[in-house]
Coordinates of C-alpha atoms and ligand atoms in Angstrom, one line a residue:
Chain A
M1 CA -0.6 22.1 24.8
K2 CA 2.0 19.7 23.3
K3 CA 1.4 18.4 20.0
L4 CA 2.0 14.9 18.7
L5 CA 1.7 14.7 14.8
I6 CA 1.6 11.4 13.4
L7 CA 2.0 11.1 9.5
G8 CA 0.4 8.3 7.6
G9 CA -2.8 6.8 9.2
G10 CA -2.1 3.2 7.9
T11 CA -1.3 -0.1 9.9
A12 CA 1.5 1.7 12.3
G13 CA 0.3 5.1 12.3
T14 CA -3.3 4.1 13.3
M15 CA -1.7 1.8 16.0
M16 CA 0.3 4.3 17.3
A17 CA -2.6 6.8 17.8
N18 CA -4.9 4.2 19.5
K19 CA -2.1 3.2 21.9
L20 CA -1.2 6.9 22.7
A21 CA -4.5 8.4 23.0
P22 CA -5.6 6.6 26.2
V23 CA -2.6 7.5 27.9
L24 CA -1.7 11.1 27.1
D25 CA -3.6 13.5 29.1
K26 CA -6.1 15.3 27.1
N27 CA -5.6 18.6 28.6
E28 CA -1.9 18.6 27.8
W29 CA -1.7 16.9 24.4
Q30 CA -3.2 17.1 21.0
I31 CA -2.7 14.3 18.8
T32 CA -2.9 14.7 15.1
V33 CA -3.0 12.1 12.4
V34 CA -2.6 13.1 8.5
D35 CA -3.3 10.7 5.7
Q36 CA -4.1 11.4 2.1
E37 CA -6.7 8.8 1.6
E38 CA -10.2 8.4 3.4
T39 CA -9.8 4.8 3.1
H40 CA -8.0 2.3 4.9
Y41 CA -6.9 -0.9 3.0
Y42 CA -6.1 -4.1 4.4
Q43 CA -3.0 -4.9 2.2
P44 CA -2.3 -8.4 3.2
G45 CA -5.9 -9.2 1.6
F46 CA -4.7 -8.0 -1.6
L47 CA -2.9 -11.4 -2.2
F48 CA -6.3 -13.3 -2.1
I49 CA -8.0 -10.9 -4.6
P50 CA -6.5 -12.4 -7.9
F51 CA -8.1 -15.5 -7.1
G52 CA -11.5 -14.6 -6.1
I53 CA -11.0 -15.2 -2.5
Y54 CA -11.6 -11.7 -1.4
T55 CA -13.1 -8.9 -3.3
R56 CA -12.6 -5.3 -3.1
E57 CA -14.9 -4.8 -0.3
D58 CA -13.4 -7.4 1.9
V59 CA -10.0 -5.2 2.2
I60 CA -11.5 -1.5 2.5
K61 CA -12.9 0.4 5.2
P62 CA -13.3 4.1 6.3
R63 CA -10.0 5.3 8.0
H64 CA -12.1 7.4 10.4
D65 CA -13.5 4.4 12.1
F66 CA -10.3 3.5 13.5
F67 CA -9.5 6.5 15.6
P68 CA -10.4 7.0 19.0
S69 CA -12.4 10.3 19.8
G70 CA -10.2 13.3 20.5
V71 CA -7.3 12.5 17.8
E72 CA -7.8 14.9 15.2
V73 CA -7.5 13.2 11.7
I74 CA -6.7 15.3 8.6
I75 CA -7.1 13.9 5.2
S76 CA -4.5 15.5 3.0
P77 CA -1.6 14.8 1.0
I78 CA 1.6 16.0 3.2
E79 CA 3.6 18.5 1.3
V80 CA 6.8 18.6 3.1
I81 CA 8.2 17.9 6.6
E82 CA 10.4 20.7 7.9
P83 CA 12.3 19.1 10.8
D84 CA 14.7 22.2 11.8
A85 CA 11.4 24.1 12.3
N86 CA 9.4 21.3 13.9
R87 CA 6.8 22.0 11.2
V88 CA 5.0 20.1 8.4
K89 CA 3.2 21.6 5.5
L90 CA 0.2 20.0 4.1
S91 CA -1.0 20.2 0.3
N92 CA -4.2 21.6 1.4
G93 CA -2.2 24.8 2.7
R94 CA -2.1 24.0 6.5
V95 CA 0.8 24.2 8.4
L96 CA 1.0 21.9 11.3
N97 CA 3.7 22.5 14.2
Y98 CA 4.7 19.6 16.5
D99 CA 6.8 19.0 19.5
Y100 CA 7.1 15.3 18.5
L101 CA 6.6 13.6 15.2
I102 CA 6.1 10.1 14.1
I103 CA 6.7 9.3 10.7
A104 CA 4.4 6.1 9.3
T105 CA 4.2 7.2 5.7
G106 CA 4.7 3.4 4.5
S107 CA 6.0 2.1 1.2
H108 CA 4.6 1.6 -2.2
I109 CA 5.3 0.2 -5.7
E110 CA 7.1 2.3 -8.2
P111 CA 6.6 0.8 -11.6
E112 CA 8.1 3.7 -13.4
E113 CA 11.7 3.0 -11.9
T114 CA 11.9 0.0 -14.5
E115 CA 12.1 1.1 -18.0
G116 CA 9.5 -0.6 -20.3
L117 CA 7.2 -1.6 -17.4
K118 CA 4.6 0.6 -18.0
D119 CA 4.6 0.6 -21.7
G120 CA 1.9 -1.1 -23.7
G121 CA 1.4 -4.3 -21.5
W122 CA 0.6 -2.7 -18.4
R123 CA -2.8 -4.0 -17.4
E124 CA -3.0 -5.9 -20.6
N125 CA -0.8 -8.8 -19.5
I126 CA 1.5 -7.2 -16.9
F127 CA -0.1 -7.0 -13.7
D128 CA 0.7 -6.2 -10.2
F129 CA -1.0 -7.4 -6.6
Y130 CA 0.6 -4.8 -4.3
T131 CA -2.2 -2.3 -5.0
L132 CA -5.9 -2.8 -4.7
D133 CA -6.7 -1.9 -8.5
G134 CA -3.7 -4.1 -9.6
A135 CA -5.1 -7.0 -7.6
V136 CA -8.7 -6.4 -9.0
A137 CA -7.3 -6.1 -12.6
L138 CA -5.6 -9.2 -12.3
S139 CA -8.5 -10.9 -10.9
N140 CA -10.5 -10.0 -13.8
Y141 CA -7.9 -11.1 -16.3
L142 CA -7.4 -14.5 -14.6
K143 CA -10.9 -15.2 -14.9
Y144 CA -10.9 -15.8 -18.6
W145 CA -7.2 -16.8 -18.8
K146 CA -6.7 -19.9 -21.0
G147 CA -3.1 -20.6 -19.7
G148 CA 0.4 -20.1 -21.0
K149 CA 3.5 -19.0 -19.1
M150 CA 3.1 -16.9 -16.2
V151 CA 6.2 -15.1 -14.7
V152 CA 6.1 -13.8 -11.3
N153 CA 9.1 -11.5 -11.0
I154 CA 10.4 -9.4 -8.0
V155 CA 12.3 -6.5 -9.5
E156 CA 14.2 -5.6 -6.9
M157 CA 14.8 -6.1 -3.0
P158 CA 13.6 -4.9 -0.4
I159 CA 9.9 -5.3 -0.8
K160 CA 7.1 -5.3 1.8
C161 CA 6.0 -8.7 2.8
P162 CA 8.8 -10.6 1.0
V163 CA 6.9 -13.8 1.4
A164 CA 3.8 -12.6 -0.4
P165 CA 5.3 -13.3 -3.9
L166 CA 6.0 -16.9 -3.0
E167 CA 2.4 -17.0 -1.3
F168 CA 1.3 -15.9 -4.7
V169 CA 2.7 -18.6 -6.8
F170 CA 1.6 -21.2 -4.2
L171 CA -2.0 -20.0 -4.3
A172 CA -1.8 -19.7 -8.4
D173 CA -0.7 -23.4 -8.4
W174 CA -3.8 -24.3 -6.4
W175 CA -5.9 -22.1 -8.3
F176 CA -5.1 -23.3 -11.7
T177 CA -5.6 -26.6 -10.6
E178 CA -9.1 -25.9 -9.1
Q179 CA -9.7 -24.4 -12.6
G180 CA -8.5 -27.6 -14.6
I181 CA -5.9 -25.8 -16.4
R182 CA -2.7 -26.5 -14.3
D183 CA -1.5 -28.6 -17.1
K184 CA -1.7 -25.6 -19.6
V185 CA 0.0 -23.3 -17.1
E186 CA 4.0 -22.8 -16.8
I187 CA 4.8 -20.9 -13.6
E188 CA 8.4 -19.2 -13.1
Y189 CA 9.6 -17.5 -10.0
V190 CA 12.3 -14.8 -10.9
T191 CA 13.9 -13.3 -8.1
P192 CA 17.2 -11.3 -7.6
L193 CA 17.9 -13.3 -4.3
P194 CA 20.1 -16.1 -4.3
G195 CA 17.0 -18.8 -3.7
A196 CA 13.4 -18.7 -2.7
F197 CA 13.8 -16.6 0.2
T198 CA 16.4 -14.4 2.3
K199 CA 17.3 -16.5 5.0
P200 CA 19.1 -20.0 4.1
I201 CA 17.2 -22.3 6.2
A202 CA 13.8 -21.0 5.1
S203 CA 15.2 -20.5 1.6
R204 CA 15.8 -24.3 1.3
F205 CA 12.6 -25.3 2.9
L206 CA 10.6 -23.0 0.6
G207 CA 12.7 -23.7 -2.4
Q208 CA 11.6 -27.5 -2.0
F209 CA 7.8 -26.4 -2.1
L210 CA 8.5 -24.5 -5.5
E211 CA 9.9 -27.9 -6.9
K212 CA 7.2 -30.0 -5.2
K213 CA 4.6 -27.6 -7.0
N214 CA 6.5 -27.5 -10.2
I215 CA 7.2 -24.1 -10.1
K216 CA 10.4 -23.2 -11.9
L217 CA 12.8 -20.9 -9.6
T218 CA 15.2 -18.5 -11.4
P219 CA 17.3 -16.8 -8.9
E220 CA 19.8 -13.9 -9.3
F221 CA 17.9 -12.2 -11.9
S222 CA 18.3 -8.4 -11.4
T223 CA 15.5 -7.0 -13.8
G224 CA 16.8 -4.1 -15.8
R225 CA 14.0 -3.7 -18.2
V226 CA 10.6 -4.9 -19.6
D227 CA 10.1 -5.4 -23.5
S228 CA 6.4 -5.4 -23.4
G229 CA 6.4 -5.8 -27.1
R230 CA 8.1 -9.0 -27.2
N231 CA 6.8 -10.2 -24.0
K232 CA 10.3 -10.5 -22.2
I233 CA 12.0 -9.4 -19.1
I234 CA 15.9 -8.4 -19.4
S235 CA 18.2 -8.4 -16.8
W236 CA 20.9 -5.7 -16.3
D237 CA 23.5 -8.1 -17.8
E238 CA 21.1 -9.2 -21.0
K239 CA 19.6 -12.4 -19.7
E240 CA 16.0 -12.8 -21.2
I241 CA 12.9 -14.5 -19.8
D242 CA 9.8 -15.0 -22.0
Y243 CA 6.2 -14.4 -20.5
D244 CA 2.7 -14.6 -21.7
L245 CA 1.5 -13.1 -18.4
L246 CA 3.9 -11.2 -16.1
V247 CA 3.0 -10.3 -12.4
T248 CA 5.4 -8.0 -11.5
I249 CA 6.5 -6.9 -7.8
P250 CA 8.1 -3.6 -9.2
T251 CA 10.4 -1.7 -6.8
N252 CA 9.2 -0.5 -3.6
M253 CA 9.9 3.0 -2.2
G254 CA 9.0 5.3 0.7
S255 CA 6.8 8.0 0.3
E256 CA 7.9 11.0 -2.0
V257 CA 7.3 13.6 0.8
I258 CA 10.4 11.9 2.6
A259 CA 12.5 12.8 -0.4
R260 CA 11.3 16.2 -0.7
S261 CA 12.0 16.9 3.0
G262 CA 15.6 15.5 2.5
L263 CA 15.0 12.7 5.0
G264 CA 15.4 9.6 3.2
D265 CA 18.0 7.2 1.5
D266 CA 17.9 6.6 -2.4
L267 CA 14.6 4.7 -1.7
N268 CA 13.0 7.2 0.4
F269 CA 13.5 5.0 3.4
I270 CA 14.5 7.0 6.8
P271 CA 17.6 6.1 8.5
T272 CA 16.3 5.0 11.7
D273 CA 17.9 3.5 14.9
P274 CA 17.2 -0.1 14.6
H275 CA 16.5 -0.6 18.5
T276 CA 14.9 2.7 19.8
L277 CA 13.1 3.5 16.5
M278 CA 14.2 7.3 16.8
A279 CA 15.1 8.9 13.5
K280 CA 19.1 9.1 13.2
G281 CA 20.2 12.7 13.7
Y282 CA 17.0 14.2 15.2
D283 CA 15.7 13.7 18.9
N284 CA 12.0 14.4 18.5
I285 CA 11.3 12.2 15.1
F286 CA 10.3 8.7 15.5
V287 CA 9.8 6.2 12.5
I288 CA 7.6 3.0 12.2
G289 CA 6.8 0.5 9.9
D290 CA 7.5 0.5 6.1
A291 CA 8.7 3.8 6.2
T292 CA 12.0 2.9 8.1
D293 CA 15.3 1.7 6.7
L294 CA 15.7 -1.0 9.1
P295 CA 16.9 -4.6 7.9
S296 CA 13.9 -6.2 9.4
S297 CA 11.0 -7.4 7.1
K298 CA 8.6 -4.5 5.9
A299 CA 5.4 -6.2 7.4
G300 CA 2.4 -5.4 9.6
S301 CA 3.5 -7.9 12.2
V302 CA 6.9 -6.0 12.5
A303 CA 5.0 -2.5 12.8
H304 CA 3.1 -4.2 15.7
F305 CA 6.2 -5.2 17.4
E306 CA 7.5 -1.9 16.7
A307 CA 4.5 -0.1 17.9
E308 CA 5.1 -1.6 21.5
V309 CA 8.6 -0.6 21.7
L310 CA 8.0 2.7 20.2
F311 CA 5.0 3.4 22.8
E312 CA 7.1 2.5 25.7
N313 CA 10.2 4.8 24.2
F314 CA 7.8 7.6 23.4
L315 CA 6.5 7.8 26.8
R316 CA 10.1 7.5 28.2
K317 CA 11.1 10.4 26.0
I318 CA 8.5 12.6 26.9
E319 CA 9.3 11.9 30.6
G320 CA 13.2 12.8 29.9
R321 CA 14.1 9.1 30.3
E322 CA 16.8 7.2 28.3
L323 CA 15.1 5.2 25.2
L324 CA 15.5 1.5 25.7
P325 CA 17.1 -0.3 22.6
K326 CA 14.4 -3.1 22.6
F327 CA 13.3 -3.7 19.1
D328 CA 15.1 -6.8 17.7
G329 CA 13.9 -7.1 14.3
H330 CA 11.1 -9.4 15.3
A331 CA 8.7 -10.8 12.4
N332 CA 6.0 -13.2 12.5
C333 CA 4.6 -14.3 9.0
F334 CA 2.3 -16.7 8.0
I335 CA 2.6 -18.0 4.5
E336 CA -0.1 -19.2 2.6
S337 CA 0.8 -22.3 0.7
G338 CA -2.1 -23.4 -1.1
F339 CA -4.8 -26.2 -0.6
G340 CA -5.9 -25.0 2.5
K341 CA -2.6 -25.1 4.1
G342 CA -0.1 -22.4 5.2
I343 CA 3.5 -21.9 6.8
L344 CA 4.5 -19.9 9.9
I345 CA 7.8 -18.4 10.3
D346 CA 9.0 -16.2 13.3
F347 CA 12.4 -14.6 13.3
N348 CA 14.5 -11.4 14.1
Y349 CA 17.7 -9.5 13.3
D350 CA 19.9 -12.1 14.5
V351 CA 17.8 -15.6 14.5
E352 CA 16.8 -16.9 11.3
P353 CA 13.4 -18.5 10.7
L354 CA 13.9 -22.1 12.4
P355 CA 11.6 -25.2 12.7
G356 CA 9.7 -26.1 15.8
K357 CA 6.6 -24.9 17.5
F358 CA 5.2 -21.7 18.1
P359 CA 3.2 -21.4 21.6
L360 CA 0.4 -19.0 21.3
P361 CA -1.6 -19.1 24.5
G362 CA -5.4 -19.8 24.2
V363 CA -5.0 -20.8 20.6
G364 CA -2.7 -23.5 21.0
P365 CA 0.8 -23.9 19.2
F366 CA 1.4 -23.3 15.5
S367 CA 4.1 -25.3 13.6
L368 CA 7.1 -23.3 12.5
L369 CA 8.4 -23.8 9.0
Q370 CA 6.0 -26.6 8.6
E371 CA 3.0 -27.0 6.5
T372 CA -0.3 -27.4 8.3
R373 CA -4.2 -26.4 7.9
M374 CA -3.8 -24.8 11.1
N375 CA -1.4 -22.1 9.7
H376 CA -3.8 -21.5 7.1
W377 CA -6.8 -20.7 9.6
G378 CA -4.0 -18.5 11.2
K379 CA -3.6 -16.4 8.0
M380 CA -7.4 -16.2 7.2
M381 CA -8.0 -15.2 11.0
F382 CA -5.4 -12.4 10.6
R383 CA -8.0 -10.1 8.8
W384 CA -10.3 -10.3 11.8
V385 CA -7.3 -9.8 14.1
Y386 CA -6.2 -6.9 11.9
W387 CA -9.3 -4.9 11.7
N388 CA -10.7 -5.7 15.4
L389 CA -7.4 -6.0 17.7
L390 CA -4.3 -4.9 15.8
L391 CA -5.5 -1.5 14.4
K392 CA -7.0 -0.6 17.9
G393 CA -3.6 -1.1 19.5
A394 CA -4.8 -4.1 21.7
E395 CA -2.3 -6.4 23.3
L396 CA -1.9 -9.6 21.3
P397 CA -0.9 -12.6 23.0
I398 CA 2.5 -12.5 21.3
E399 CA 5.6 -10.8 22.9
A400 CA 7.3 -8.0 21.0
E401 CA 10.7 -9.6 21.5
M402 CA 11.4 -12.6 19.7
N403 CA 11.0 -15.9 21.9
M404 CA 13.4 -19.0 21.4
A405 CA 10.7 -21.3 23.2
G406 CA 9.9 -24.2 21.1
K407 CA 12.4 -23.4 18.4
M408 CA 14.8 -26.0 17.1
R409 CA 18.4 -25.5 15.9
A410 CA 19.5 -28.1 13.3
Chain B
M1 CA 39.0 -15.9 12.2
A2 CA 40.6 -16.9 8.9
T3 CA 43.3 -14.7 7.5
K4 CA 45.0 -14.0 4.1
T5 CA 48.0 -12.5 3.0
L6 CA 47.5 -9.8 0.1
A7 CA 50.2 -7.6 -1.2
G8 CA 52.3 -8.3 1.5
K9 CA 50.0 -7.9 4.4
T10 CA 48.1 -10.3 6.5
V11 CA 44.5 -9.5 6.8
E12 CA 41.5 -11.0 8.6
V13 CA 38.8 -12.1 6.4
D14 CA 35.1 -13.8 6.8
E15 CA 34.3 -17.2 5.7
E16 CA 33.5 -15.9 2.1
G17 CA 36.8 -13.9 1.9
F18 CA 35.5 -10.4 2.6
L19 CA 37.9 -8.1 4.7
V20 CA 36.7 -7.9 8.2
N21 CA 38.3 -4.6 8.9
P22 CA 38.1 -2.0 5.8
D23 CA 41.0 -0.1 7.5
D24 CA 43.2 -2.8 6.5
W25 CA 42.8 -2.4 2.9
T26 CA 45.0 -0.9 0.5
E27 CA 44.8 0.2 -3.2
E28 CA 47.5 -2.4 -4.0
M29 CA 45.1 -5.1 -2.9
A30 CA 42.4 -4.4 -5.3
P31 CA 43.8 -6.1 -8.2
L32 CA 44.4 -9.3 -6.4
L33 CA 41.0 -9.2 -4.9
A34 CA 39.5 -8.5 -8.2
E35 CA 41.2 -11.6 -9.5
Q36 CA 39.4 -13.7 -6.8
V37 CA 35.9 -12.7 -8.2
G38 CA 37.3 -13.0 -11.8
I39 CA 37.9 -9.8 -12.7
Y40 CA 41.7 -9.6 -14.2
E41 CA 41.9 -5.9 -15.2
L42 CA 40.9 -2.8 -13.5
T43 CA 40.0 0.1 -15.5
D44 CA 39.4 3.7 -14.6
R45 CA 35.9 3.2 -14.4
H46 CA 36.5 0.2 -12.0
W47 CA 38.6 2.6 -10.0
E48 CA 35.7 5.1 -9.8
V49 CA 33.4 2.6 -8.3
I50 CA 36.0 1.6 -5.9
R51 CA 36.9 4.8 -4.9
F52 CA 33.1 6.1 -4.5
M53 CA 32.4 3.1 -2.3
R54 CA 35.5 3.6 0.0
K55 CA 34.4 7.5 0.3
E56 CA 30.7 6.6 0.9
Y57 CA 31.8 3.9 3.6
K58 CA 34.1 6.4 5.4
E59 CA 31.5 9.1 5.3
R60 CA 28.2 7.1 5.8
G61 CA 29.4 4.1 7.2
Q62 CA 27.4 2.3 5.0
I63 CA 28.2 0.3 1.6
P64 CA 26.3 2.3 -0.8
T65 CA 23.6 0.2 -2.9
V66 CA 23.6 -0.4 -6.7
R67 CA 20.9 2.6 -6.6
R68 CA 23.3 4.9 -4.7
I69 CA 26.2 4.1 -7.0
K70 CA 23.9 5.4 -9.8
N71 CA 22.3 8.5 -8.1
V72 CA 25.2 9.9 -6.4
G73 CA 28.2 7.9 -7.7
G74 CA 26.9 8.8 -11.2
I75 CA 27.8 5.1 -12.7
P76 CA 24.5 3.9 -14.9
T77 CA 23.5 0.5 -13.5
K78 CA 24.1 -1.2 -16.9
E79 CA 27.6 -0.2 -17.0
L80 CA 28.0 -1.1 -13.4
Y81 CA 26.9 -4.6 -14.3
E82 CA 29.3 -4.8 -17.1
L83 CA 32.2 -3.5 -14.7
F84 CA 31.2 -6.0 -12.2
P85 CA 29.2 -8.8 -13.8
E86 CA 26.8 -11.0 -11.5
G87 CA 26.1 -9.1 -8.4
P88 CA 28.1 -5.6 -8.8
A89 CA 27.5 -4.3 -5.4
K90 CA 28.9 -7.6 -3.7
K91 CA 31.9 -7.7 -6.0
A92 CA 32.7 -4.1 -6.0
A93 CA 32.5 -4.1 -2.2
Y94 CA 34.8 -7.3 -2.1
I95 CA 37.5 -5.6 -4.3
A96 CA 37.1 -2.3 -2.2
G97 CA 37.6 -4.1 1.0
L98 CA 34.3 -3.7 2.6
G99 CA 32.5 -6.2 4.2
K100 CA 29.8 -8.1 2.6
P101 CA 26.9 -6.0 1.8
Q102 CA 23.8 -6.8 4.2
G103 CA 21.2 -8.9 2.4
C104 CA 17.6 -7.6 2.5
V105 CA 14.9 -9.3 4.6
Ligands
FAD1 C1 0.3 -7.7 -1.0 C2 0.7 -7.7 0.3 C3 0.5 -8.7 1.2 C4 0.9 -8.3 2.5 N1 0.8 -9.5 3.7 C5 1.2 -9.3 4.8 C6 0.9 -10.3 5.7 O1 0.4 -11.3 5.5 N2 1.2 -9.9 6.9 C7 1.8 -8.8 7.3 O2 2.4 -8.7 8.6 N3 2.3 -7.8 6.6 C8 1.6 -8.0 5.2 N4 1.9 -6.9 4.4 C9 2.5 -5.6 4.6 C10 1.8 -4.8 5.4 O3 0.4 -4.4 4.7 C11 2.7 -3.4 5.6 O4 4.2 -3.8 6.1 C12 2.0 -2.7 6.5 O5 0.6 -2.2 6.3 C13 3.1 -1.4 7.0 O6 2.3 -0.3 7.7 P1 2.8 1.3 7.6 O7 1.8 1.9 8.5 O8 4.3 1.2 7.8 O9 2.4 1.6 6.0 P2 0.8 1.7 5.6 O10 0.0 1.0 6.2 O11 1.0 1.4 4.2 O12 0.4 3.1 5.6 C14 1.2 4.4 5.1 C15 0.0 5.4 5.0 O13 1.0 6.7 4.8 C16 0.0 7.4 3.8 N5 0.9 8.3 3.4 C17 2.1 8.0 2.6 N6 2.5 8.9 2.2 C18 1.7 10.2 2.3 C19 1.7 11.6 1.9 N7 2.7 12.1 1.3 N8 0.6 12.3 2.6 C20 -0.2 11.8 3.2 N9 -0.4 10.4 3.5 C21 0.6 9.8 3.1 C22 -0.5 6.4 2.9 O14 -1.8 6.8 2.5 C23 -0.8 5.0 3.8 O15 -2.3 5.3 4.5 C24 1.6 -7.1 2.8 C25 1.4 -6.1 1.9 C26 1.1 -6.3 0.7 C27 1.3 -5.2 -0.3

C-alpha cells in the first residue's frame, strides 16, 4: 500500500484530498489528512463579521463533512515532519510514514511578534479580524462604538489575502455611514507598502478609492512596536501614529511545525519551486497554499489554481514523468468596496492587475479594476462556491493559467 | 540597459540604479552607492550588514529580509533602521550591489 499524507485540511489540503481520492486506486493508495481542528473556517467570511453581515455560524462547518469516504482524517496537532525518514509525528503520539507528502499547513497571525501589541489594549481597543475570535470581538466592540480615530495597520508583508485590509476600510466607511456616525470617525490606513497595494496600476486605482472615501493613506510605515498605554503605534524609525481603535493585521507566519522540522524560512514558509510546487531539495514533498514561500498572493483562489497544477504534477510524479512547470502565480480576487459594490483583479507572477473584462462562461463578464454591483455579487457568491464547489475539488469555469483575454494594457 | 561607472568600472544598472549583476560589485563601489542613497559614512556595523547580505546572496541566491538580517545576521531591526533609514532591506541591497529585493504580493 502506498501512502499519501496531506498535512493541513484547510482550503488547499481539502481540495487535494477531493481531487486525488477519486483517481488513486483504493487498493493501492491510502490517503491520510491531518488537521488540528474539528472545524473548517471560511476565512474570507471573517471580513464581514465585524459589520454584522455574517455571524460565527455563517463561516464554520465540521471539517469531516468535506472529505470523501476512504480518506482517513486524523484530528491532532502535528508535532514534527522528518523528511529524511519519510515520517511525521503527531502530538497524539501517532507516527505516520509516507511515500508522498503534501504540506498545506497554511499561515496564521502572530501578534506576539510585535512588541506591545498584546499588552493592555488587546481586545480592549486593539483587534484583529484575521481570526474568528478577533472578528467576533471586533463586531461586539463596533456595535457600541461612538466614533473616534480608527487606524487599520498592516504590521509587515507578506500577509494572506493582501486586499482584505483595504476591503475592511471600504466596508468600515460604508458601515459607519449606515450607522450615522461617519462624520465622527476618522479612518487611517497605515501600511509598509509604498501605496495602497503592491502592484502599481492597482495601487493607483485603489489609492483613488481611499481618497474618494476620505480614508487617509499612510504608506511606508514599518511598525516596530505598539504603546497601548498611550494608544500609539510606533515605526522602527520612531514615527508615531495615534489611534482610539486599532485594527491590526499582525505578522503572518507559517505553522510552527515547519520551524520545528527545519523546513521553513524566517517566517516559517517553505521554499517551493514556483512553477512545479515541489518543495525545494525534496522529491517526494509538495507544498500548496499559504504554506509556500512563493511570491504570489496567499489566497484561496491561488490555492485553487495551484491545486489544478499540483493534481497534474502529482499524477505525473507517481508515474515517473517529468513535472510540468505550469503554475504561473495566477490570483483572482474580488475586492469588496462598500455600498453594495466590488472590484475584481486578476493577475499572475508577471502580469499585474489590468483593467478590462473578465469573461466567465455561464455567468457573464465581470469588470476588471472597476467598481460594479456585479463584482459585489461575485464576492458574496464566493461563500457558496467555496463550500459547495471549491473545497470539493470541482472544476470551476476559470483556467488555472491566467488568460489575457479582455485585459487592456494602458 | 543603462550603465554607470563606479570606482573606474562600468556596470549595468536597472531603472532605479540597482546593479544588474551582483558579480560586478567590488567593495570600492559601496561608499559610492551609499552616497547615492544618502548615507555618507559606512561604519563597521554597516559593513557587517553589507557582508552578511553578500554572503547570504552567494549561499542562498536570495536577498535576506530584515527578519533574516536580525535572526541570522544578528543585527537588531531597530539598529538596522538607524543604519539604513527608510527601507533598510532596499538600501542595504542597493549598497551591496544586489538587485532590488522582490516586493511582496
Ligand atoms: C480575513 C481574511 C479574508 C480572506 N479573504 C479571501 C478572499 O476573499 N479570497 C480568497 O481567495 N482568499 C481569502 N483569504 C485567504 C484564504 O482564506 C487562504 O489563503 C486560504 O484559506 C489558504 O488555504 P490553505 O489551505 O493554504 O490554509 P488554511 O485554509 O489556513 O489551512 C491550513 C490548515 O492547516 C492546519 N494546521 C496548521 N498547522 C498545523 C499543525 N501543526 N497541526 C495540525 N494542523 C495544522 C490548520 O488547522 C488549518 O486547517 C482570506 C483570509 C482571511 C484571514
